[in-house]
Coordinates of C-alpha atoms in Angstrom, one line a residue:
M1119 CA 13.9 -7.7 -1.0
K1120 CA 10.6 -7.3 -3.2
E1121 CA 8.0 -4.6 -3.1
I1122 CA 4.2 -5.3 -2.0
K1123 CA 1.2 -4.0 -1.7
I1124 CA 0.8 -1.7 1.9
T1125 CA -2.2 -4.0 2.4
D1126 CA 0.1 -7.3 2.3
I1127 CA 1.5 -6.2 5.5
G1128 CA -1.2 -7.7 7.4
N1129 CA -3.5 -7.2 10.6
I1130 CA -4.3 -3.6 9.4
C1131 CA -7.6 -2.2 7.7
I1132 CA -7.0 1.0 5.8
G1133 CA -10.4 3.3 4.7
Q1134 CA -11.0 6.2 2.7
F1135 CA -13.4 8.8 2.3
E1136 CA -12.9 12.1 0.7
N1137 CA -15.2 15.0 -0.6
R1138 CA -13.9 16.3 -4.1
E1139 CA -15.7 19.3 -4.3
A1140 CA -14.8 20.4 -0.7
G1141 CA -10.8 18.9 -2.0
T1142 CA -10.6 17.5 1.5
G1143 CA -10.6 13.8 3.2
C1144 CA -9.5 11.2 5.7
T1145 CA -7.6 8.1 5.6
V1146 CA -8.1 5.6 8.7
F1147 CA -5.7 2.7 9.8
I1148 CA -7.5 0.4 12.1
S1149 CA -6.2 -2.9 14.3
R1150 CA -9.4 -4.5 15.5
D1151 CA -6.7 -5.9 18.3
G1152 CA -4.8 -2.7 19.0
M1153 CA -1.4 -2.2 17.8
P1154 CA 1.4 -0.7 19.7
A1155 CA 2.5 2.9 18.2
G1156 CA 4.9 5.6 18.2
L1157 CA 4.9 9.0 17.0
D1158 CA 7.5 11.8 16.0
V1159 CA 6.6 15.4 15.3
R1160 CA 9.3 17.4 13.2
G1161 CA 7.1 20.6 11.9
G1162 CA 6.4 23.5 13.7
G1163 CA 2.7 23.7 13.0
P1164 CA 0.8 20.2 13.8
A1165 CA -2.9 19.7 14.5
S1166 CA -2.9 16.9 16.4
R1167 CA -5.3 14.5 18.7
E1168 CA -4.4 12.0 21.5
S1169 CA -0.8 12.4 20.6
E1170 CA 0.2 12.1 24.3
L1171 CA -1.2 8.5 24.2
L1172 CA 2.2 7.8 22.4
K1173 CA 4.3 9.0 24.4
P1174 CA 6.8 6.4 26.5
T1175 CA 5.6 7.6 29.6
A1176 CA 1.8 7.0 28.9
S1177 CA 0.3 3.9 30.1
A1178 CA -1.3 2.8 27.0
A1179 CA 0.5 -0.1 25.3
A1180 CA -1.6 0.3 22.3
V1181 CA -3.8 2.1 20.1
H1182 CA -7.1 1.1 17.9
G1183 CA -7.0 3.7 15.4
I1184 CA -4.9 6.5 13.5
V1185 CA -6.8 9.3 11.7
L1186 CA -4.8 11.1 8.9
A1187 CA -7.2 13.7 7.4
G1188 CA -7.5 17.3 6.1
G1189 CA -9.1 20.1 7.2
S1190 CA -6.3 21.5 9.8
A1191 CA -7.4 21.5 13.4
F1192 CA -11.1 21.7 12.0
G1193 CA -10.6 18.4 10.8
L1194 CA -9.6 16.6 14.0
G1195 CA -13.2 15.6 14.6
A1196 CA -13.0 12.9 12.0
A1197 CA -12.0 10.7 14.6
D1198 CA -15.1 11.2 16.7
G1199 CA -16.9 9.3 13.9
V1200 CA -14.1 6.7 14.0
M1201 CA -14.5 6.0 17.7
K1202 CA -18.3 5.9 16.9
C1203 CA -17.8 3.2 14.2
L1204 CA -15.3 1.1 16.4
E1205 CA -17.9 1.3 19.3
E1206 CA -20.4 -0.4 17.5
N1207 CA -18.0 -2.9 16.1
D1208 CA -16.8 -4.0 19.8
I1209 CA -13.4 -2.5 19.4
G1210 CA -11.7 -0.6 22.2
Y1211 CA -10.0 -0.5 25.5
D1212 CA -12.2 -2.2 27.9
V1213 CA -13.0 -0.3 30.7
G1214 CA -15.5 -2.2 32.4
I1215 CA -18.7 -0.5 31.6
C1216 CA -18.0 0.0 28.0
K1217 CA -15.0 -0.4 25.5
V1218 CA -13.0 3.0 24.7
P1219 CA -11.3 3.2 21.3
L1220 CA -7.9 4.9 21.2
V1221 CA -7.6 6.8 18.1
C1222 CA -4.9 9.3 17.0
Q1223 CA -4.7 11.9 14.3
S1224 CA -3.0 14.1 12.4
D1225 CA -4.2 16.8 9.7
I1226 CA -3.1 18.7 6.9
F1227 CA -3.9 22.1 6.2
D1228 CA -5.8 22.4 2.6
L1229 CA -8.6 24.7 3.5
T1230 CA -7.3 27.1 0.5
V1231 CA -7.3 24.5 -2.4
A1232 CA -11.5 24.5 -2.7
R1233 CA -13.9 24.9 -0.2
S1234 CA -12.4 26.6 3.1
D1235 CA -16.0 26.1 4.9
I1236 CA -15.8 22.3 4.5
R1237 CA -13.5 19.9 6.6
P1238 CA -13.6 16.4 7.6
D1239 CA -16.0 15.8 10.6
A1240 CA -17.4 12.8 12.3
S1241 CA -19.4 11.6 9.1
Y1242 CA -16.3 11.5 7.3
G1243 CA -14.4 9.6 10.0
Y1244 CA -17.1 7.3 10.0
A1245 CA -17.3 6.3 6.4
A1246 CA -13.7 5.6 6.3
A1247 CA -13.5 3.3 9.3
K1248 CA -16.6 1.8 8.0
A1249 CA -15.0 1.2 4.6
A1250 CA -11.6 -0.2 6.2
L1251 CA -13.5 -2.8 8.4
A1252 CA -15.4 -3.9 5.0
G1253 CA -11.9 -4.7 3.6
G1254 CA -10.3 -1.4 2.9
N1255 CA -10.3 0.8 -0.2
Y1256 CA -7.0 2.7 0.3
K1257 CA -5.8 3.9 -3.2
D1258 CA -2.6 6.2 -3.9
G1259 CA -3.7 9.5 -5.6
N1260 CA -6.6 12.0 -5.0
F1261 CA -8.2 9.8 -2.4
G1262 CA -8.9 10.6 1.5
A1263 CA -6.1 12.8 3.3
G1264 CA -4.3 13.2 -0.5
C1265 CA -7.7 14.6 -2.0
G1266 CA -6.7 18.4 -1.3
A1267 CA -2.7 18.3 -0.8
T1268 CA -0.6 20.2 -2.7
V1269 CA 3.4 20.8 -2.8
G1270 CA 5.9 24.1 -3.5
K1271 CA 4.2 26.9 -1.5
W1272 CA 7.0 29.2 -0.8
N1273 CA 4.9 31.8 -3.0
G1274 CA 1.8 31.0 -2.2
M1275 CA -0.8 28.8 -3.9
D1276 CA -0.9 30.2 -7.7
T1277 CA 2.5 28.6 -8.3
C1278 CA 2.3 25.2 -6.4
M1279 CA 1.5 21.7 -7.8
K1280 CA -1.1 19.1 -7.0
S1281 CA -0.1 16.4 -4.8
G1282 CA -1.7 13.4 -2.9
I1283 CA -1.3 10.5 -0.7
G1284 CA 0.8 7.6 -1.8
S1285 CA 2.3 4.2 -0.5
Y1286 CA 5.5 2.3 -0.6
A1287 CA 6.1 -1.6 0.9
V1288 CA 8.7 -3.7 0.8
Q1289 CA 9.4 -7.2 2.2
T1290 CA 12.8 -9.1 2.6
G1291 CA 12.7 -12.5 4.2
D1292 CA 9.6 -12.6 6.9
L1293 CA 9.9 -8.9 7.6
K1294 CA 7.6 -6.1 6.2
I1295 CA 7.6 -2.8 6.2
G1296 CA 5.9 0.0 4.3
A1297 CA 4.8 3.8 4.5
V1298 CA 1.9 5.8 3.5
V1299 CA 2.2 9.6 3.5
A1300 CA -0.4 12.4 2.4
L1301 CA 2.1 15.0 0.9
N1302 CA 1.6 18.7 1.7
A1303 CA 4.6 20.2 1.8
L1304 CA 5.9 23.8 2.0
G1305 CA 8.9 22.5 0.1
D1306 CA 10.0 21.0 -3.4
I1307 CA 9.9 17.1 -3.7
Y1308 CA 12.9 15.1 -5.4
N1309 CA 13.2 11.4 -6.6
R1310 CA 15.7 10.5 -3.8
K1311 CA 17.5 8.0 -6.0
T1312 CA 18.2 10.3 -9.3
G1313 CA 18.0 13.8 -7.5
E1314 CA 15.7 14.7 -10.0
K1315 CA 13.1 17.1 -8.8
I1316 CA 9.5 15.9 -9.9
A1317 CA 7.2 18.4 -8.2
G1318 CA 7.1 21.5 -6.1
L1319 CA 7.4 25.6 -6.8
L1320 CA 6.7 27.1 -10.2
S1321 CA 7.6 30.1 -12.0
S1322 CA 5.1 32.7 -12.7
D1323 CA 4.1 31.3 -15.8
K1324 CA 3.7 27.9 -14.5
K1325 CA 6.3 26.7 -17.3
E1326 CA 9.4 25.7 -15.5
F1327 CA 10.7 24.7 -11.9
L1328 CA 11.9 27.5 -9.6
D1329 CA 14.1 25.9 -6.7
T1330 CA 13.0 27.2 -3.4
V1331 CA 15.6 26.4 -1.0
Q1332 CA 17.7 29.0 -3.8
L1333 CA 14.7 31.4 -3.4
M1334 CA 15.0 31.5 0.7
A1335 CA 18.7 31.8 0.6
E1336 CA 18.4 34.9 -1.8
K1337 CA 15.9 36.6 0.6
T1338 CA 16.9 36.1 4.3
A1339 CA 15.3 38.8 5.7
V1340 CA 12.2 37.5 8.4
K1341 CA 9.1 36.7 6.0
E1342 CA 6.1 37.1 8.7
N1343 CA 3.8 34.9 6.4
K1344 CA 4.9 31.7 5.2
F1345 CA 1.5 30.6 4.0
T1346 CA 1.1 28.1 6.2
S1347 CA -1.1 25.6 4.3
N1348 CA 1.3 22.8 4.5
T1349 CA 2.3 19.6 6.5
S1350 CA 3.3 16.1 5.4
I1351 CA 2.0 13.3 7.7
G1352 CA 2.5 9.9 7.5
I1353 CA 2.5 6.3 9.1
V1354 CA 5.0 3.2 9.2
I1355 CA 3.4 0.2 9.3
T1356 CA 5.6 -3.2 9.8
N1357 CA 5.0 -6.9 11.3
A1358 CA 8.0 -6.3 13.2
A1359 CA 7.4 -6.6 16.9
F1360 CA 8.0 -3.7 18.9
D1361 CA 6.9 -1.3 21.7
K1362 CA 6.1 2.3 21.6
T1363 CA 9.1 3.2 23.0
R1364 CA 10.8 1.7 20.1
L1365 CA 8.3 2.6 17.3
C1366 CA 8.8 6.2 18.3
K1367 CA 12.5 6.0 17.5
I1368 CA 11.4 4.2 14.1
A1369 CA 9.2 6.8 13.6
S1370 CA 12.2 9.3 14.3
M1371 CA 14.3 7.3 11.9
A1372 CA 11.4 7.7 8.9
H1373 CA 11.8 11.4 9.1
N1374 CA 15.1 10.7 7.1
G1375 CA 13.0 9.8 4.2
Y1376 CA 11.4 13.1 4.5
A1377 CA 14.6 15.0 4.8
A1378 CA 15.9 12.9 1.5
S1379 CA 12.9 13.7 -0.7
I1380 CA 11.5 16.8 0.6
R1381 CA 13.6 20.6 0.4
P1382 CA 12.8 22.6 2.8
V1383 CA 11.6 20.4 5.3
H1384 CA 10.7 20.6 9.0
T1385 CA 9.9 24.1 8.6
T1386 CA 7.8 26.4 11.1
A1387 CA 5.7 26.2 8.3
D1388 CA 5.0 22.6 8.4
G1389 CA 3.5 20.1 10.9
D1390 CA 5.6 17.2 9.6
S1391 CA 4.8 14.2 11.6
I1392 CA 5.3 10.6 11.3
Y1393 CA 3.5 7.8 13.3
A1394 CA 5.1 4.1 13.4
V1395 CA 3.0 0.8 14.2
S1396 CA 3.6 -2.9 14.8
T1397 CA 1.2 -5.0 13.2
G1398 CA 2.8 -8.5 13.5
S1399 CA 5.1 -10.9 15.9
V1400 CA 8.6 -10.7 13.6
A1401 CA 11.8 -10.3 15.2
A1402 CA 13.9 -7.9 13.5
D1403 CA 16.9 -5.3 14.7
L1404 CA 15.6 -1.7 15.5
D1405 CA 18.5 0.0 13.2
V1406 CA 17.8 -2.1 10.3
V1407 CA 13.7 -1.4 10.4
G1408 CA 14.6 2.4 11.1
T1409 CA 17.0 2.4 8.2
L1410 CA 14.1 0.9 5.6
A1411 CA 11.3 3.0 7.4
A1412 CA 13.2 6.0 5.7
D1413 CA 13.5 4.1 2.3
V1414 CA 9.7 3.3 2.3
M1415 CA 8.9 6.6 3.5
S1416 CA 10.8 8.1 0.2
G1417 CA 9.3 5.7 -1.8
A1418 CA 5.3 6.4 -0.7
I1419 CA 6.4 10.4 -1.1
L1420 CA 7.5 9.8 -5.0
R1421 CA 4.4 7.7 -5.4
A1422 CA 2.3 10.4 -3.7
A1423 CA 3.6 13.0 -6.1
M1424 CA 3.5 10.9 -9.3
S1425 CA 0.1 8.7 -8.4
C1426 CA -1.9 12.1 -8.3
D1427 CA -4.0 13.7 -10.9
S1428 CA -4.2 17.6 -12.1
A1429 CA -7.1 19.4 -10.0
Y1430 CA -8.4 22.3 -8.5
G1431 CA -6.1 24.5 -10.9
F1432 CA -3.2 22.9 -9.9
V1433 CA -1.0 20.6 -12.1
A1434 CA 0.4 17.0 -11.2
A1435 CA 3.7 15.9 -11.6
K1436 CA 2.7 13.1 -14.2
D1437 CA 1.3 15.9 -16.6
F1438 CA 4.1 18.8 -16.0
L1439 CA 6.9 16.3 -16.7
K1440 CA 5.4 15.0 -20.1

């Protein structure tokens, strides 16, 4: 098994757009011919659009775009711009009188990072989709949906750390599988392989890590405001051939990658969501792909934490761990 670039999986275009002043942005994944897709939501506070399309009982067999963005529910309008760009490029489901692009979206809460009054809108989605169709501009770090991402927020924004968007992909034989995640967790981030904490809640002097789970255990009384500026959203991309029912299972198994690298995870103050899409025709075992999905998601989480730069007054892991 060897590491590859997320863009090496094929048959999917990835574009990004961010507003650095506002601390927000979006990342768009486009399939010109449509891609089977599944979704599994584990967090208690998701912001999403068209997620009903991905239920096994819904008739749509494929979608044309998936958007990861900031802005919480305010940012869901980014998909309008993606739809406009896809329609202009004759991409969508043919209904006779026109083609309707099927676009799903999930958002993180990044309104407390820089500008709360500026959120991703149709212009962001259009720009990201245009970049995707022009060949793609994906980068790990403070880009796209990861522009305003932060982690370790149990005690609020004063002691959290900067995070970003990250990717990780592998190939074994003909099978390719990878993940992209906008890492914006309430909890702390760990290297799954070493157990080392790499980002998360800081002490009041910002000189050392605190353990979020330990703090939670010490104060078990009901906490009314869990500072819900959270949610990690990701996507698993594979060239293995699966329909959306099986992709929902792969997305479910990929949450094991969240659980291995984020503690706590899937809280009521997070909207943790993972999409899974198929972009090829390689025959592969569902359990093998699901297991690898968790591994690449953990790798993407590690990269999201380690590739970002300090910004907006929040220190990034690569600077803090020096």
